[in-house]
Tab-separated table of C-alpha atoms and ligand atoms in Angstrom:
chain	number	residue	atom	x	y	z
A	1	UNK	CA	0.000	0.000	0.000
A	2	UNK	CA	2.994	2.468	-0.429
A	3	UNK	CA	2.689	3.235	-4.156
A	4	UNK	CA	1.587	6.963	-4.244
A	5	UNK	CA	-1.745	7.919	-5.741
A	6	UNK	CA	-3.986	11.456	-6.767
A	7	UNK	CA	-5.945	12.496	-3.649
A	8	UNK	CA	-6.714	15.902	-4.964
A	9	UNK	CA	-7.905	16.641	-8.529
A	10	UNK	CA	-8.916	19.851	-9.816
A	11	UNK	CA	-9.727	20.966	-6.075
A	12	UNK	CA	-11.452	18.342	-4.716
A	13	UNK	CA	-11.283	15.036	-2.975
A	14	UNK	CA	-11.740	11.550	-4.378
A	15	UNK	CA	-15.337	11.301	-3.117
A	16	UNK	CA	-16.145	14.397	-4.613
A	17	UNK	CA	-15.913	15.951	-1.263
A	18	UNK	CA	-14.261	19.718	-0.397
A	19	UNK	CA	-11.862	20.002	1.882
A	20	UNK	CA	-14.230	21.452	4.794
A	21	UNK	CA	-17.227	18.687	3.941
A	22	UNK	CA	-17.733	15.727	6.348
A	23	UNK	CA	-18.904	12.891	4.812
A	24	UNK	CA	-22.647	11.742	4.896
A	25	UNK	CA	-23.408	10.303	8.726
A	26	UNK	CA	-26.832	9.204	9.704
A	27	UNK	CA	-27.435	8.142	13.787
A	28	UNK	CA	-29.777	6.059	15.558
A	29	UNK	CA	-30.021	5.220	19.623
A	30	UNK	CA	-31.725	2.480	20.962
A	31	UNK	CA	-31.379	-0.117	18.905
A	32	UNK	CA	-30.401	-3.271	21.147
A	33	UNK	CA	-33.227	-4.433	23.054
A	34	UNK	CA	-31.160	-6.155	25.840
A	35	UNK	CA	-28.429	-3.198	26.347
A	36	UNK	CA	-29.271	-0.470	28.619
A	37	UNK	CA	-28.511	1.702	25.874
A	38	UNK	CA	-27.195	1.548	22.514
A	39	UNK	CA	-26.389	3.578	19.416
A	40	UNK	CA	-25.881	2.777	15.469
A	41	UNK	CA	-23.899	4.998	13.431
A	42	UNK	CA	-23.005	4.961	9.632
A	43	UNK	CA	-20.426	7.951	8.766
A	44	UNK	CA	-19.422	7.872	5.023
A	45	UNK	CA	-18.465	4.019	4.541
A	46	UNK	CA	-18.183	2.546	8.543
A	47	UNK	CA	-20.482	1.327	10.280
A	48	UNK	CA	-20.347	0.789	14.237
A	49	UNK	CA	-22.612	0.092	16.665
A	50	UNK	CA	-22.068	0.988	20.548
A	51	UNK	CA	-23.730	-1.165	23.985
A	52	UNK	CA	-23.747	0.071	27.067
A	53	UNK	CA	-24.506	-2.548	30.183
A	54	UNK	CA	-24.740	-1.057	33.605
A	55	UNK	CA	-24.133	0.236	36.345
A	56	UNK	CA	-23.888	-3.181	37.551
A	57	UNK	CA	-22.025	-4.136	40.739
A	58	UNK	CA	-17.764	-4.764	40.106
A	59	UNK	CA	-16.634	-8.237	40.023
A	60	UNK	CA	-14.284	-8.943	41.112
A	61	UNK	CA	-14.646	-6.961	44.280
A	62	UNK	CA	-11.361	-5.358	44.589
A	63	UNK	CA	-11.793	-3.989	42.116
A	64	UNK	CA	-14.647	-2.093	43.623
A	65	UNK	CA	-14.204	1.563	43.915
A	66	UNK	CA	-16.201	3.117	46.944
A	67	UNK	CA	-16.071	6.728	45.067
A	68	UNK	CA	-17.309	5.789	41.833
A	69	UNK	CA	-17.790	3.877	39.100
A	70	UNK	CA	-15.656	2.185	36.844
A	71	UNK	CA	-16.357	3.003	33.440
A	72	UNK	CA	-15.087	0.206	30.795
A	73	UNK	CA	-14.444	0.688	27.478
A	74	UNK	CA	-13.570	-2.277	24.851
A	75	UNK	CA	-13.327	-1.560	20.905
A	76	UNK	CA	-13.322	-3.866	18.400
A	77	UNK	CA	-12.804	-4.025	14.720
A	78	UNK	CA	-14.781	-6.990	13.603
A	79	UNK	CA	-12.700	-9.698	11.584
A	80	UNK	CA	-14.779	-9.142	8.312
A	81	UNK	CA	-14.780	-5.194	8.813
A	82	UNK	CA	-11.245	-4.636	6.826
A	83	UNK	CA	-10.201	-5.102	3.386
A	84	UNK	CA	-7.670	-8.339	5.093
A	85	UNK	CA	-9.422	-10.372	6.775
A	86	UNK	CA	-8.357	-8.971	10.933
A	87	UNK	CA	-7.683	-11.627	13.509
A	88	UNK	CA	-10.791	-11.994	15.732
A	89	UNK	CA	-9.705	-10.462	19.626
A	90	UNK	CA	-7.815	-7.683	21.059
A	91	UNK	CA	-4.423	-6.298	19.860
A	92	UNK	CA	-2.679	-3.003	20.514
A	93	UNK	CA	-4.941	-1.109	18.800
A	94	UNK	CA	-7.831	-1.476	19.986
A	95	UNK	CA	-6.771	-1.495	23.308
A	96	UNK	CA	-5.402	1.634	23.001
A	97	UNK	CA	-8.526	2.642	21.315
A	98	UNK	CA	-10.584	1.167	24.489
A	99	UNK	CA	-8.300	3.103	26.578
A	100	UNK	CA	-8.332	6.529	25.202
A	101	UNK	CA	-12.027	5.997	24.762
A	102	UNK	CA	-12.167	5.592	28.366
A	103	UNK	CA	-10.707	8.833	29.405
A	104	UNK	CA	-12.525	10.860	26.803
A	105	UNK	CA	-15.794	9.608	28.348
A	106	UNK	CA	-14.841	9.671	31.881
A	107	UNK	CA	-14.681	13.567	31.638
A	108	UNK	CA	-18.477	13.544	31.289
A	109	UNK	CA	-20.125	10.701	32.835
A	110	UNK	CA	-21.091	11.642	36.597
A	111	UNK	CA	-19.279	8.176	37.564
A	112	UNK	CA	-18.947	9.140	41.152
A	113	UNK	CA	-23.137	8.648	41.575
A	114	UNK	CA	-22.235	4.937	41.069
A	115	UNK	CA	-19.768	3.726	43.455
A	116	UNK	CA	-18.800	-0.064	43.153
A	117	UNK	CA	-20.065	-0.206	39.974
A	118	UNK	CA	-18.921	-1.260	36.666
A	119	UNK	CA	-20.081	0.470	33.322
A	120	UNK	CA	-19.399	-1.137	30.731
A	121	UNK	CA	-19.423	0.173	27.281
A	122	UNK	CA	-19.005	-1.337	23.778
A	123	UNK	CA	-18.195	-0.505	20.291
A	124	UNK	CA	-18.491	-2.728	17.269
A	125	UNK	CA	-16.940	-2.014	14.256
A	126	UNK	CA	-19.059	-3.918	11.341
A	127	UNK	CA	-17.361	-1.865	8.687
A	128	UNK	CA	-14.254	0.371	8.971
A	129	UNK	CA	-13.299	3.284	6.205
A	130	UNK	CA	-10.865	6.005	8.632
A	131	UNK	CA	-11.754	7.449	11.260
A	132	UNK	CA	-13.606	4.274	13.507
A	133	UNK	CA	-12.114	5.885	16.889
A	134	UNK	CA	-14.363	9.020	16.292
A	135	UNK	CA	-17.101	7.387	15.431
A	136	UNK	CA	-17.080	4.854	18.124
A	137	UNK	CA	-16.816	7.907	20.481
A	138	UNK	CA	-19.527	9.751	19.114
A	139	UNK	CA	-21.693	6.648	18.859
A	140	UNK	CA	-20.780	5.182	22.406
A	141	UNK	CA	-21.455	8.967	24.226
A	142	UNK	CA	-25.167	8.797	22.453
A	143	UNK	CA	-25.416	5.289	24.049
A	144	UNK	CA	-24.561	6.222	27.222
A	145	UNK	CA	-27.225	8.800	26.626
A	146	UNK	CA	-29.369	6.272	25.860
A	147	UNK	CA	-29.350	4.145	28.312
A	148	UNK	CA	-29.741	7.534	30.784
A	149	UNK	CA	-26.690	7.807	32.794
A	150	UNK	CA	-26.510	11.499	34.042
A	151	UNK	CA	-23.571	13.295	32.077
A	152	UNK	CA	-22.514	16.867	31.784
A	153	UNK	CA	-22.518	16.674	28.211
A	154	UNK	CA	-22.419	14.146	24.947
A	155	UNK	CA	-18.672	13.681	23.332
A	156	UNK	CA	-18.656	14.686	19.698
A	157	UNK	CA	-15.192	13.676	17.676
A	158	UNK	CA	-13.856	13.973	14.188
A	159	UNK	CA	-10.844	13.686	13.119
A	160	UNK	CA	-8.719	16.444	10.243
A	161	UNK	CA	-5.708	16.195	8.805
A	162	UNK	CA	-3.300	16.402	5.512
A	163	UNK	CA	-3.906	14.891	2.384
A	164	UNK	CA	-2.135	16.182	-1.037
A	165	UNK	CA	-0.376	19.434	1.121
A	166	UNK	CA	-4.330	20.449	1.810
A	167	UNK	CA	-5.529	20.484	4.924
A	168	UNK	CA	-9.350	18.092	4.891
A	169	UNK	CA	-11.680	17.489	7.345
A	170	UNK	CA	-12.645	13.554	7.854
A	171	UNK	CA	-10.283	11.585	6.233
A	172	UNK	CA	-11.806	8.521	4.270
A	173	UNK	CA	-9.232	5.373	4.205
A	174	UNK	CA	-7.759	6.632	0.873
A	175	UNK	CA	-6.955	9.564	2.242
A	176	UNK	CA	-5.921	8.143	5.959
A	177	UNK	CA	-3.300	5.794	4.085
A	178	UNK	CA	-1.693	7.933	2.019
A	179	UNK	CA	-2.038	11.334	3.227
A	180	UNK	CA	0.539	13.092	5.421
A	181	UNK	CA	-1.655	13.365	8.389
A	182	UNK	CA	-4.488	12.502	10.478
A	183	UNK	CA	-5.444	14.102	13.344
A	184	UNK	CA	-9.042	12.833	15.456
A	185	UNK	CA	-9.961	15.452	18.061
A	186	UNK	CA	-12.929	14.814	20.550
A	187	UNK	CA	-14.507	17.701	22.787
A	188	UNK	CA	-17.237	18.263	25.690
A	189	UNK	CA	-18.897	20.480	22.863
A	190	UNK	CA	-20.574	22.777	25.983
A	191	UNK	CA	-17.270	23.466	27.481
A	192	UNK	CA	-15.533	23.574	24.430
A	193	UNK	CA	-12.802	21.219	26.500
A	194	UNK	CA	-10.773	18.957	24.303
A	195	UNK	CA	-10.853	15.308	25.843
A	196	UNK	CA	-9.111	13.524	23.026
A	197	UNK	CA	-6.248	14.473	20.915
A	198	UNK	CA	-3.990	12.398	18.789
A	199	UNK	CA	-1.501	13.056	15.748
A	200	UNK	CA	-0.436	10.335	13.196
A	201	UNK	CA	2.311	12.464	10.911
A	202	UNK	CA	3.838	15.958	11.084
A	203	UNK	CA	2.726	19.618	10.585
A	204	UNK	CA	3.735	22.537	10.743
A	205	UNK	CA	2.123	25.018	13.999
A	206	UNK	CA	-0.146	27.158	11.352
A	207	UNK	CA	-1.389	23.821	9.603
A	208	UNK	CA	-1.983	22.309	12.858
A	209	UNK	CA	-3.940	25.201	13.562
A	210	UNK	CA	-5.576	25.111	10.753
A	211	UNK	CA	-6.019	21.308	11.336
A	212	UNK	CA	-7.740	21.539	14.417
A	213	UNK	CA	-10.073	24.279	13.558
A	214	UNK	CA	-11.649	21.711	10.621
A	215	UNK	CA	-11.738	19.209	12.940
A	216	UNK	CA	-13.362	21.339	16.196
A	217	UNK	CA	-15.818	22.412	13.060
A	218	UNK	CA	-16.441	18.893	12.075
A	219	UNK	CA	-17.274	17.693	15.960
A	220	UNK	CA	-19.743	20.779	16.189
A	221	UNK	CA	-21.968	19.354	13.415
A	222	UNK	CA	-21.329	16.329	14.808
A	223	UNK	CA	-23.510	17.583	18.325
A	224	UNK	CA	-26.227	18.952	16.549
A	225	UNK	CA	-26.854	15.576	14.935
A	226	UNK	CA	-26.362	13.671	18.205
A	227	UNK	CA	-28.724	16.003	19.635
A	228	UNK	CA	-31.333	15.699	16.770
A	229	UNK	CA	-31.160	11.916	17.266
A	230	UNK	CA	-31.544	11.741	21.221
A	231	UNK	CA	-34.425	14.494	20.757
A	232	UNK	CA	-35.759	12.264	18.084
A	233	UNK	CA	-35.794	9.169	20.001
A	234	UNK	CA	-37.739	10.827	23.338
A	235	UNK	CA	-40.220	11.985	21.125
A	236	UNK	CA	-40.854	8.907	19.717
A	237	UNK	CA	-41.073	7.235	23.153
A	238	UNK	CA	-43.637	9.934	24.224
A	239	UNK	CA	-45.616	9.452	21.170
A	240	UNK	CA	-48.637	7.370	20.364
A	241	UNK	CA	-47.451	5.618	17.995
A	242	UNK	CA	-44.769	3.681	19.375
A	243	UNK	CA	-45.846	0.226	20.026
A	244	UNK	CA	-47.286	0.352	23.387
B	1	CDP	O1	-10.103	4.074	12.337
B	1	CDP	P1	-9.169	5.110	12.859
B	1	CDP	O2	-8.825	6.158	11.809
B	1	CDP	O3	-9.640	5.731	14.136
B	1	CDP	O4	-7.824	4.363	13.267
B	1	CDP	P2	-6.521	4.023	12.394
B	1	CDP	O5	-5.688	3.103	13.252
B	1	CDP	O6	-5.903	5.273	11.892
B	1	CDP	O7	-7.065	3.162	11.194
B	1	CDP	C1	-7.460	3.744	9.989
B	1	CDP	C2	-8.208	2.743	9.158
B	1	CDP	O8	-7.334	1.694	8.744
B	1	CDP	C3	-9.356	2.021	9.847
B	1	CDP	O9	-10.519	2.799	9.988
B	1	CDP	C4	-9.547	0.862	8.921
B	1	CDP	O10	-10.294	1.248	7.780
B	1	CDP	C5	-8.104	0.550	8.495
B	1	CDP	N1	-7.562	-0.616	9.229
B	1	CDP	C6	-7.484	-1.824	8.540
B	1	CDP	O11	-7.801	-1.886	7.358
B	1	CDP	N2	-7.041	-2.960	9.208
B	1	CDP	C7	-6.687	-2.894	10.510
B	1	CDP	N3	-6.254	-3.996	11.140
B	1	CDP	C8	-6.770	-1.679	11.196
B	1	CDP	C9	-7.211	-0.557	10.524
């Protein structure tokens, strides 16, 4: 995958796309029975799906914290979800994935009104195209959401970064392989408080600048839909014409 190709003609990106343009991302929440919340999300070409079980009580006991709640995070790319074939269970990635995850969330969710607990949260990817970590982050915060655990605020994510010299908001895989940079940025939208911030290349300070400005752009929209979708989904439970 090294041979070099054209990620920028005539101004704009291989899907079409300009360089401030997210790609298409459509949201739903509660859409595992058995969780106690859950969220689907398709952005561009992946597709993940987030569970959330808990608070349940911490087994095994020590690792019980009396202040609050431990909140557990586990990503997974799904074998079939890749171009080559991945090997089923955990490997570096994804656990730093789970990990950083983890942290991002733990900024928001009001874990100390659980002590002993465990919450555990997951997030499924059935089909990965660049840019999984945000979109696991963003779907995972809605499930929380979902499943009503008292948080400040959502986390909304996307990612920026260099493709062609340009700098592009939400790099597809294209442009995540052979581009220059990628950089996925995740904020308390409210507080405007970043929670996650990682780099995979080099730029310079004004193009990282300029980097995270697409990005923090990108994770705005990125609330408003969350929003829309949680608003969504209470109206549809306080309707009459959803089932019951
Ligand atoms: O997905 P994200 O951009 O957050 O993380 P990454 O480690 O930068 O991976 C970028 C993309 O590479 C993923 O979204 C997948 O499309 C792809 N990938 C893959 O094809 N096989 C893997 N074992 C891991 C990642």
């Amino acid at each position: 995958m090294n041979e070099k190709i054209e990620l920028i003609k005539d101004g704009k990106r291989l899907d079409g796309r300009r360089f401030d343009e997210i790609r298409d991302i459509s949201m739903k929440v509660g859409v595992l029975k058995k969780a106690s919340g859950s969220a689907y999300i398709e952005w561009g070409k992946n597709k993940v799906l987030a569970g959330v079980y808990g608070p349940r009580e911490l087994h095994p006991k020590f690792l019980q914290n009396p202040t609050r709640a431990l909140l557990r995070c586990t990503y997974n790319l799904a074998p079939f979800s890749v171009d080559d074939r991945k090997k089923p269970g955990p490997d570096r990635r994804s656990v730093e994935i789970s990990k950083v995850t983890a942290e991002a969330l733990e900024s928001v969710v009001m874990v100390e009104r659980y002590p002993n607990t465990v919450i555990d949260v997951f997030m499924e990817v059935l089909q990965a195209d660049a840019g999984t970590r945000c979109v696991g982050l963003t779907a995972a915060s809605l499930a929380l959401a979902d499943a009503g655990i008292p948080m400040k605020d959502l986390v909304s994510a996307c990612a920026a970064g260099k493709v062609d010299g340009e700098i592009v908001v939400d790099l597809m895989k294209e442009e995540d392989n052979y581009g220059e940079c990628d950089l996925p940025l995740a904020v308390i939208p409210r507080k405007n408080e970043v929670v996650l911030l990682q780099m995979d290349g080099k730029l310079t300070r004004e193009e990282f600048d300029k980097t995270y400005r697409l990005a923090l752009n990108g994770a705005m929209k990125v609330y408003e839909m969350q929003k829309e979708t949680l608003k969504a989904r209470i109206e549809h439970i306080m309707g009459e014409d959803n089932g019951y």
